[in-house]
mmCIF file of C-alpha atoms in Angstrom:
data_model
loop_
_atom_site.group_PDB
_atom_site.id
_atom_site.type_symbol
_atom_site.label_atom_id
_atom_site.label_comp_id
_atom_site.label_asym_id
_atom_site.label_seq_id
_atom_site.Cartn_x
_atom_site.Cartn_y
_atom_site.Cartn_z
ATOM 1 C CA UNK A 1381 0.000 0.000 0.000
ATOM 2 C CA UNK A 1382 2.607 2.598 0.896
ATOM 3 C CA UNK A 1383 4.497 1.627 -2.298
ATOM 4 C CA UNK A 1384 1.196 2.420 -4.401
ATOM 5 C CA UNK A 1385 0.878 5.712 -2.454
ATOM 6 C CA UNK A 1386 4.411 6.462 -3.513
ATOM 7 C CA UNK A 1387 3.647 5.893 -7.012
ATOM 8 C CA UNK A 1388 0.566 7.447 -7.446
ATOM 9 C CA UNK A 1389 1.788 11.070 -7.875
ATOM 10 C CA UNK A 1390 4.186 9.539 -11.051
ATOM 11 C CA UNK A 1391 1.436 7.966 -12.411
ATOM 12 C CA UNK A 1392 -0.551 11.167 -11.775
ATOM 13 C CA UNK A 1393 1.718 13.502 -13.470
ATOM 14 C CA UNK A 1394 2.096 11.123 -16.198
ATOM 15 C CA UNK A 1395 -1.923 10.730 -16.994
ATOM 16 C CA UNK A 1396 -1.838 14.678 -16.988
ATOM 17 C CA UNK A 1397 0.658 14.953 -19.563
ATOM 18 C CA UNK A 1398 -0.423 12.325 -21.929
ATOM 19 C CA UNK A 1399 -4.256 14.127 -21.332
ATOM 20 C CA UNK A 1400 -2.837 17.445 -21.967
ATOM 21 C CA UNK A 1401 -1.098 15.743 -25.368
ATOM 22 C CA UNK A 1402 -4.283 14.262 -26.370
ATOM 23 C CA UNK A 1403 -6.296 17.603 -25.803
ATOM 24 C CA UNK A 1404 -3.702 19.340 -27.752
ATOM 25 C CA UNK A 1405 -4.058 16.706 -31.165
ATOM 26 C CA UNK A 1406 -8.226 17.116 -30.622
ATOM 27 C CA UNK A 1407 -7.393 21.076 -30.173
ATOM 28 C CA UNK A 1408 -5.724 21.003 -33.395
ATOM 29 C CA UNK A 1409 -8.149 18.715 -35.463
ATOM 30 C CA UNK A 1410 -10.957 20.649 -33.974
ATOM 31 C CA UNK A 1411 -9.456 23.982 -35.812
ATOM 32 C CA UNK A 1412 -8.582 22.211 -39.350
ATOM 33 C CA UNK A 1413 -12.526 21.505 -39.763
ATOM 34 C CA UNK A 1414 -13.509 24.569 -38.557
ATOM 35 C CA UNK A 1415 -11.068 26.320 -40.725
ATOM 36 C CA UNK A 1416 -11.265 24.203 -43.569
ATOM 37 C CA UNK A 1417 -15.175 25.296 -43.571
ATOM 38 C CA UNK A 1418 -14.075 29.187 -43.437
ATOM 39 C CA UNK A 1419 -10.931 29.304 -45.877
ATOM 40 C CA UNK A 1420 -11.493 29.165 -49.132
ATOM 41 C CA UNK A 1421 -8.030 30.434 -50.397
ATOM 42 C CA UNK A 1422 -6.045 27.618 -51.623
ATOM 43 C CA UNK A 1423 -2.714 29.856 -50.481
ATOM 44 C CA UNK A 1424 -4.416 30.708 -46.835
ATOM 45 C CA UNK A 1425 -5.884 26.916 -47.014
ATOM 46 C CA UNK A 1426 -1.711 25.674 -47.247
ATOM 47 C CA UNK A 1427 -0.687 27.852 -44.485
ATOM 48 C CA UNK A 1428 -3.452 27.219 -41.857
ATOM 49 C CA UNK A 1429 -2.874 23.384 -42.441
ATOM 50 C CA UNK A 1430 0.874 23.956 -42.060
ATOM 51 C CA UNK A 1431 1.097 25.839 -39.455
ATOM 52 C CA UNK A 1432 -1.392 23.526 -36.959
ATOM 53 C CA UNK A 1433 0.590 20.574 -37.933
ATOM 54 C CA UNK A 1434 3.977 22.055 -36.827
ATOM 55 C CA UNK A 1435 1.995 23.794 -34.215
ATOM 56 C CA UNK A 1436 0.939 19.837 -32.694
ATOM 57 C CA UNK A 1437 4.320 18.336 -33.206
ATOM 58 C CA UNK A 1438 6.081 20.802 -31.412
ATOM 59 C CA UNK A 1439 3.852 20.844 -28.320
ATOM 60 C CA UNK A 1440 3.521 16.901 -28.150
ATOM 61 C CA UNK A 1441 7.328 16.692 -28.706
ATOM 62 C CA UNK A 1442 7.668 19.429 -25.826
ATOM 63 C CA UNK A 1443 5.677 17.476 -23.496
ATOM 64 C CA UNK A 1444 7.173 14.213 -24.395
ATOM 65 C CA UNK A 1445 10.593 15.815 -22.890
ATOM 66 C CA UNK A 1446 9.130 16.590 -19.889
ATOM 67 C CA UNK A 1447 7.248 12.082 -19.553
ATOM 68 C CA UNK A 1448 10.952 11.337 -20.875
ATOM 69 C CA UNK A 1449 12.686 12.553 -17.502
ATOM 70 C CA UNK A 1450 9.801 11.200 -15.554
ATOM 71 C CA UNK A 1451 10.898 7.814 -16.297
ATOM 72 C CA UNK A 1452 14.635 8.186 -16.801
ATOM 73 C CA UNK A 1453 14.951 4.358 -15.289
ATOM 74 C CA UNK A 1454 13.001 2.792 -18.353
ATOM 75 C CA UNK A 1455 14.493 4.196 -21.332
ATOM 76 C CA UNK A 1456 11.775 1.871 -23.425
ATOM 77 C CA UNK A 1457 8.749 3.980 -22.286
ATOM 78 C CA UNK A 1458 9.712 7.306 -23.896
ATOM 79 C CA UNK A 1459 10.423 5.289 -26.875
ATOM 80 C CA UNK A 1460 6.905 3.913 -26.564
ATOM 81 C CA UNK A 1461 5.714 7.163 -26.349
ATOM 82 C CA UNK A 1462 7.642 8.495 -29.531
ATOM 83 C CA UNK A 1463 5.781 5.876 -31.421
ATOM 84 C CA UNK A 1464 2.576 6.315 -30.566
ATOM 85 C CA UNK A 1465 2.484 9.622 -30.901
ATOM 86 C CA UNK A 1466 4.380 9.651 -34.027
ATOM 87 C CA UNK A 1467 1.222 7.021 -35.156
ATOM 88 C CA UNK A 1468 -1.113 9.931 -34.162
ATOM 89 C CA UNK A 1469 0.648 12.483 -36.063
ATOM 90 C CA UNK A 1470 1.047 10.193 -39.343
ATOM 91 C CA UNK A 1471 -2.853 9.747 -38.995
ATOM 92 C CA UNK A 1472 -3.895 13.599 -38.270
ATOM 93 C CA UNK A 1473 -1.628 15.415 -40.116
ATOM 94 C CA UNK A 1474 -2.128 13.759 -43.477
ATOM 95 C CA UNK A 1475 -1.185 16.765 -46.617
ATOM 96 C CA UNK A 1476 1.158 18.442 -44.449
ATOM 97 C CA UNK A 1477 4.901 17.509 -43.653
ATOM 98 C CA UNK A 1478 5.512 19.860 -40.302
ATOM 99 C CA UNK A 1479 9.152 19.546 -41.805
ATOM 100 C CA UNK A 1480 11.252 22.262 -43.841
ATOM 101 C CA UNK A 1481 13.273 19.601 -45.494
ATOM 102 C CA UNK A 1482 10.101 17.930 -45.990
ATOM 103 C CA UNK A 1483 9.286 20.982 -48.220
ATOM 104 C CA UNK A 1484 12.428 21.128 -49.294
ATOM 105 C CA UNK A 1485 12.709 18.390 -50.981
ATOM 106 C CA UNK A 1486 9.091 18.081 -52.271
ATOM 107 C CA UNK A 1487 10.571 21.618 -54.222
ATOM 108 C CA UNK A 1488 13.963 20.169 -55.892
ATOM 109 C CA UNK A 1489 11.908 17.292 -56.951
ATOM 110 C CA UNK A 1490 9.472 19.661 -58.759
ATOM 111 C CA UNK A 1491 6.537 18.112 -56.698
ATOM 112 C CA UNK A 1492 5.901 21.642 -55.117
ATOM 113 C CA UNK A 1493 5.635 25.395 -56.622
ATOM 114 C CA UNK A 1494 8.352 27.946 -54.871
ATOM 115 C CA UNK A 1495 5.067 30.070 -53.485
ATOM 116 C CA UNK A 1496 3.774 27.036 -51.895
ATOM 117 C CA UNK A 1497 6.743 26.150 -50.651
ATOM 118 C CA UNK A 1498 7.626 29.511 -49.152
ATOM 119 C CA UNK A 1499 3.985 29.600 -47.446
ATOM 120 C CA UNK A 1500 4.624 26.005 -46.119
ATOM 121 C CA UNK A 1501 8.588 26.963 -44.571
ATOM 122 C CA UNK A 1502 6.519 30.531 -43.512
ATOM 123 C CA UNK A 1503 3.786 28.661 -41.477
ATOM 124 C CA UNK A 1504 6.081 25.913 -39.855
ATOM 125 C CA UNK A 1505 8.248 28.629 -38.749
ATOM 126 C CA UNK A 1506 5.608 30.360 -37.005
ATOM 127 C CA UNK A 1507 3.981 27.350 -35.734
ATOM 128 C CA UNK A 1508 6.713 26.517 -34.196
ATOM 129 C CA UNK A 1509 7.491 29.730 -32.174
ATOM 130 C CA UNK A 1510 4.210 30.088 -31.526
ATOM 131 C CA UNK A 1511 4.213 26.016 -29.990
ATOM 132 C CA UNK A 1512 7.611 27.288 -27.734
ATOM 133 C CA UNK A 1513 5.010 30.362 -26.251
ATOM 134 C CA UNK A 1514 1.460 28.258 -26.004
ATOM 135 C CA UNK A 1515 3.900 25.574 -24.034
ATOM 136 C CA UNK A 1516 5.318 27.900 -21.996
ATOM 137 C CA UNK A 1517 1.877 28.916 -20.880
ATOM 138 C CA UNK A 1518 0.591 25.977 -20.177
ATOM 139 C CA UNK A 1519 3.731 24.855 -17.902
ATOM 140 C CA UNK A 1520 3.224 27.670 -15.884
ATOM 141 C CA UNK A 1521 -0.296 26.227 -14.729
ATOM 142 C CA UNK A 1522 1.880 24.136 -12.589
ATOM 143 C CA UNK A 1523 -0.369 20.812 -13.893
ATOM 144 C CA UNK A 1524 2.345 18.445 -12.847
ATOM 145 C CA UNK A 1525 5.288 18.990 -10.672
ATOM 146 C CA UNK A 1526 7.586 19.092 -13.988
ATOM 147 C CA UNK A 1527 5.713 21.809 -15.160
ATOM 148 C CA UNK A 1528 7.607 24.473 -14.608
ATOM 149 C CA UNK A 1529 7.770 28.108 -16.820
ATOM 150 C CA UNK A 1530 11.180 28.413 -16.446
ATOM 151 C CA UNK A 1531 11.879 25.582 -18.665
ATOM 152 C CA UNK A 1532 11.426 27.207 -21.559
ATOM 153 C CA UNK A 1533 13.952 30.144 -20.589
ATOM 154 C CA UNK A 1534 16.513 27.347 -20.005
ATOM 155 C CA UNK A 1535 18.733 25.885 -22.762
ATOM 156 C CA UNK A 1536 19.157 22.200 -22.199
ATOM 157 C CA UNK A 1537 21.804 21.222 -24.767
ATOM 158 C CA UNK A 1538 21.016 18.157 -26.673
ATOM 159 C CA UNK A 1539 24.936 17.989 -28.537
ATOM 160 C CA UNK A 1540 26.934 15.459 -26.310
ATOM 161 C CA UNK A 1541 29.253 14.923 -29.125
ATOM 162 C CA UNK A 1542 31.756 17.336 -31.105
ATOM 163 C CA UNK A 1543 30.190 19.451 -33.659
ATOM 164 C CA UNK A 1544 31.368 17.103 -36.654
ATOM 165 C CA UNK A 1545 30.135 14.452 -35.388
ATOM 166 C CA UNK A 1546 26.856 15.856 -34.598
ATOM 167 C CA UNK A 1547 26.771 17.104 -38.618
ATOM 168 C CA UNK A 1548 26.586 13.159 -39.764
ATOM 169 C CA UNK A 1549 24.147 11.990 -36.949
ATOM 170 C CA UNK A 1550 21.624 14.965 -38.178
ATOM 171 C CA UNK A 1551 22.535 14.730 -41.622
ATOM 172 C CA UNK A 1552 22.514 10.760 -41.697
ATOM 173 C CA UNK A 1553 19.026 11.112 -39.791
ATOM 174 C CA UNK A 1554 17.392 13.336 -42.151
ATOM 175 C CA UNK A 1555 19.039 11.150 -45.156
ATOM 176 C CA UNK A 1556 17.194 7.606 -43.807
ATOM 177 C CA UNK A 1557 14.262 9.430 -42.478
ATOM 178 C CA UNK A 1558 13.548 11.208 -45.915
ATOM 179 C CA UNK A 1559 14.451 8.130 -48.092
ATOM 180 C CA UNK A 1560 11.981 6.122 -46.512
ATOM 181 C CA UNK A 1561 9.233 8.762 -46.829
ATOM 182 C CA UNK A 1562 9.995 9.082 -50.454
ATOM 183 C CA UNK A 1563 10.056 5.390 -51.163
ATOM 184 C CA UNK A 1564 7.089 4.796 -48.855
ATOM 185 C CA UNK A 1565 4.807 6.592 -50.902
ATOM 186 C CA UNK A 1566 3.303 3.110 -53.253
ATOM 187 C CA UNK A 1567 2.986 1.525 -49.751
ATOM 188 C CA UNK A 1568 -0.338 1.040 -48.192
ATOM 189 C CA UNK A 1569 -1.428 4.229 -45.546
ATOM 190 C CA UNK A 1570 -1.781 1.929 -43.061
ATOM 191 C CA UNK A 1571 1.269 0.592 -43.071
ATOM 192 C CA UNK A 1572 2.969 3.427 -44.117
ATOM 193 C CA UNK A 1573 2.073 5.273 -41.469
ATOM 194 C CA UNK A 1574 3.268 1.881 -38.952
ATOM 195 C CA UNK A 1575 6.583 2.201 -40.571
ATOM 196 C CA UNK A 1576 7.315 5.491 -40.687
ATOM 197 C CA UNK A 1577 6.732 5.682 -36.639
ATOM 198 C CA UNK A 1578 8.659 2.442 -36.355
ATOM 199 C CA UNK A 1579 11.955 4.743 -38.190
ATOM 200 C CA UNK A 1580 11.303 7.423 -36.299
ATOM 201 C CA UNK A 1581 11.421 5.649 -33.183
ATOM 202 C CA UNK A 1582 14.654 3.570 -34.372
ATOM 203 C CA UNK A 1583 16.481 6.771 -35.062
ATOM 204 C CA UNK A 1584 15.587 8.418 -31.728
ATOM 205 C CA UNK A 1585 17.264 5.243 -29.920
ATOM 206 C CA UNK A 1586 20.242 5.461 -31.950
ATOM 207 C CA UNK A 1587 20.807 8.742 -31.939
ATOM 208 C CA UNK A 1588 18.468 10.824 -29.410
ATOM 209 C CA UNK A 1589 21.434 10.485 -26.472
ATOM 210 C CA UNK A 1590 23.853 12.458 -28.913
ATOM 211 C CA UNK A 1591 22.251 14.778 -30.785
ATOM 212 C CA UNK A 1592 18.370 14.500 -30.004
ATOM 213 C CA UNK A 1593 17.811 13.034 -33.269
ATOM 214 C CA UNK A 1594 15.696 15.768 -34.336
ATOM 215 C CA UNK A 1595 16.222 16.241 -38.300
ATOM 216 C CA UNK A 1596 13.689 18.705 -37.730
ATOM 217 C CA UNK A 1597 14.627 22.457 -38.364
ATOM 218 C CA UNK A 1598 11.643 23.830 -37.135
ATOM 219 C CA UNK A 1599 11.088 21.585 -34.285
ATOM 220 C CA UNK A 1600 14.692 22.116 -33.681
ATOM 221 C CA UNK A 1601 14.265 25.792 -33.213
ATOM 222 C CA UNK A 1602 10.722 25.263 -31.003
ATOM 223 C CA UNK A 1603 12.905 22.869 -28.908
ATOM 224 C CA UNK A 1604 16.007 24.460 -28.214
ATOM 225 C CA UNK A 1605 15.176 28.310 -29.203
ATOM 226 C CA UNK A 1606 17.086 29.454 -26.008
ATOM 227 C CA UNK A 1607 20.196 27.609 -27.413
ATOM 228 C CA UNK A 1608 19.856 28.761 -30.560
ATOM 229 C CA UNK A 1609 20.152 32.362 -28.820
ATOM 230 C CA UNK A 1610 23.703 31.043 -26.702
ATOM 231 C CA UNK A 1611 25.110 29.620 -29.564
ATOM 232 C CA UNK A 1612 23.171 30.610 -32.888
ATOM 233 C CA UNK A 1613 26.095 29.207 -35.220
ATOM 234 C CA UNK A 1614 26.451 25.678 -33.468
ATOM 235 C CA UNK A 1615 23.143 25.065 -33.473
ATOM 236 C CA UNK A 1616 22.304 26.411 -37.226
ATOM 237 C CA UNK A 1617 24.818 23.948 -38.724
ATOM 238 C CA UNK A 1618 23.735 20.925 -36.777
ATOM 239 C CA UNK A 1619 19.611 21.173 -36.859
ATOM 240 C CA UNK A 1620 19.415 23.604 -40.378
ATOM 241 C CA UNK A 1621 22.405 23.026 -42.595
ATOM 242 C CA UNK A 1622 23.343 18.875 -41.359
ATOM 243 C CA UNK A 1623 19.707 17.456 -42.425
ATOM 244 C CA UNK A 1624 19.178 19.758 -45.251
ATOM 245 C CA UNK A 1625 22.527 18.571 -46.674
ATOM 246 C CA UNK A 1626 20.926 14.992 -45.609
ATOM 247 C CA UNK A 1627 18.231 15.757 -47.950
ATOM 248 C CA UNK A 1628 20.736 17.256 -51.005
ATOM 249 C CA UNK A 1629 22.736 14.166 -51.140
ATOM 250 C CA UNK A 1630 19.502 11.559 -50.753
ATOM 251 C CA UNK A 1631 18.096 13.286 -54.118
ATOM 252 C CA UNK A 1632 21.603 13.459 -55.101
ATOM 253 C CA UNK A 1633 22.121 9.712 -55.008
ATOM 254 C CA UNK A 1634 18.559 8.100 -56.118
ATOM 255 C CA UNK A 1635 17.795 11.329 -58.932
ATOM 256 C CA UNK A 1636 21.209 10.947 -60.406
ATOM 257 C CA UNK A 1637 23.648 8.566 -58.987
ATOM 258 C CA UNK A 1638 22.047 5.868 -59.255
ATOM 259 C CA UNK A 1639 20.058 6.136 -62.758
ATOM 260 C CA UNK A 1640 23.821 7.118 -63.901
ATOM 261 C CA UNK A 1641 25.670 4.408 -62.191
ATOM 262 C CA UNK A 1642 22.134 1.849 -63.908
ATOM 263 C CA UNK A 1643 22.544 3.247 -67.207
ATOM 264 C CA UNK A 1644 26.650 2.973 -67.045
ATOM 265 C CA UNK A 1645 25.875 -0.606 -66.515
ATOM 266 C CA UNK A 1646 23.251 -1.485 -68.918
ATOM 267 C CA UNK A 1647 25.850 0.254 -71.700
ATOM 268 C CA UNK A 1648 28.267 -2.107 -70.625
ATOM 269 C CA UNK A 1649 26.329 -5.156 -70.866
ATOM 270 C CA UNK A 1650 24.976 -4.204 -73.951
ATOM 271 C CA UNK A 1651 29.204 -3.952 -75.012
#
């Protein structure tokens, strides 16, 4: 009994967070229909739909920090956690990528038009400073006894490795990450959706205790704005320039690589 009494306030603090997660995805979906109903601007239709989707993923991924150190003993229920909620996300933010490389590649493979693609990166942007604030807020409610406002005036550096390093972890993230969601697209939503959270998940285990494993600009910057402040330059190269460079050489090697080093071949068979 006095065991149970000792763990009720975890399990307390943890039903409050995953509630407040869940009100924030129903939040969100609430708006698209509403919104969706009002806008009838393709441009202001983008934008809206862009920026709730970076607007969820940045709050859920906020509060998923805070469960994380909850339960630093049982590294396998944050994990849990990521891929659930990266299920949820794959099933409620369907059109929208919540990702600048996401855009950015979606524009160098001529799938997107440079105004959409500027409204998109516009509206994730905002979304995600806009996440950082709402956050903030709610923390300082004091729901849980890890919800405190001064977290998100702190700058808890993800980087436990040297800045090189950290370049290839991001970059390499971004590279697998991006390549799967391009050659995901034939399979099967349901599935799709399974194995994308399933990556995502992987590539947090492997690389979340050295870099974060973010490959996320925007949630980068909603995550760690405070560090981006301290040390603008570091943190630019390793959550901006390392996965968009993962995303240069992925179209890189299956737009042009690879159809080169298949056609080289097929000549010299042919010979």
């Amino acid at each position: 009994m006095t065991a149970l009494q000792e763990l009720w306030p975890e399990v307390q603090d943890t039903c409050t967070s995953l509630g407040l997660m869940l009100s924030i995805v129903l939040f969100t979906a609430l708006a698209r229909v509403v919104l969706q109903r009002q806008m009838h601007r393709p441009m202001a239709h983008t934008f809206v739909l862009e920026f709730l989707a970076t607007f969820q993923l940045c709050c859920c991924t906020h509060e998923l920090q805070v469960l994380s150190e909850q339960e630093p003993a049982h590294p396998t229920w944050p994990l849990t956690l990521i891929y659930f909620f990266s299920l949820v996300h794959g099933l409620t933010l369907v059109g929208t990528s919540s990702n600048p490389c996401g855009v950015m590649m979606q524009m160098m493979l001529g799938g997107m038009s440079p105004e959409i693609g500027a409204t998109r990166l516009m509206a994730q942007l905002i979304g995600a400073l806009c996440s950082r604030y709402c956050i903030g807020v709610l923390w300082s409610l004091g729901l849980t006894r890890y919800h405190v406002s001064d977290r998100s005036f702190v700058c808890r550096n993800p980087i436990h490795v040297d800045l090189p390093k950290a370049i290839v972890i991001e970059a390499i993230c971004s590279f697998i990450f991006h390549s799967a969601l391009l050659h995901f697209q034939e399979v099967r939503t349901k599935l799709r959706i399974h194995l994308l959270a399933a990556l995502i998940t992987f590539l947090v285990y492997a690389g979340g205790s050295l870099t974060g494993a973010i490959f996320n600009p925007a949630l980068a910057l909603s995550l760690h704005f405070k560090c981006f402040d301290e040390a603008f330059l570091q943190f630019f190269i390793v959550y901006w320039i390392a996965p968009s460079l993962g995303i240069l050489s992925m179209i890189l090697m299956f737009s042009f690589f690879l159809p080169w080093l298949y056609n080289n071949h097929t000549t010299n068979k042919k010979e």
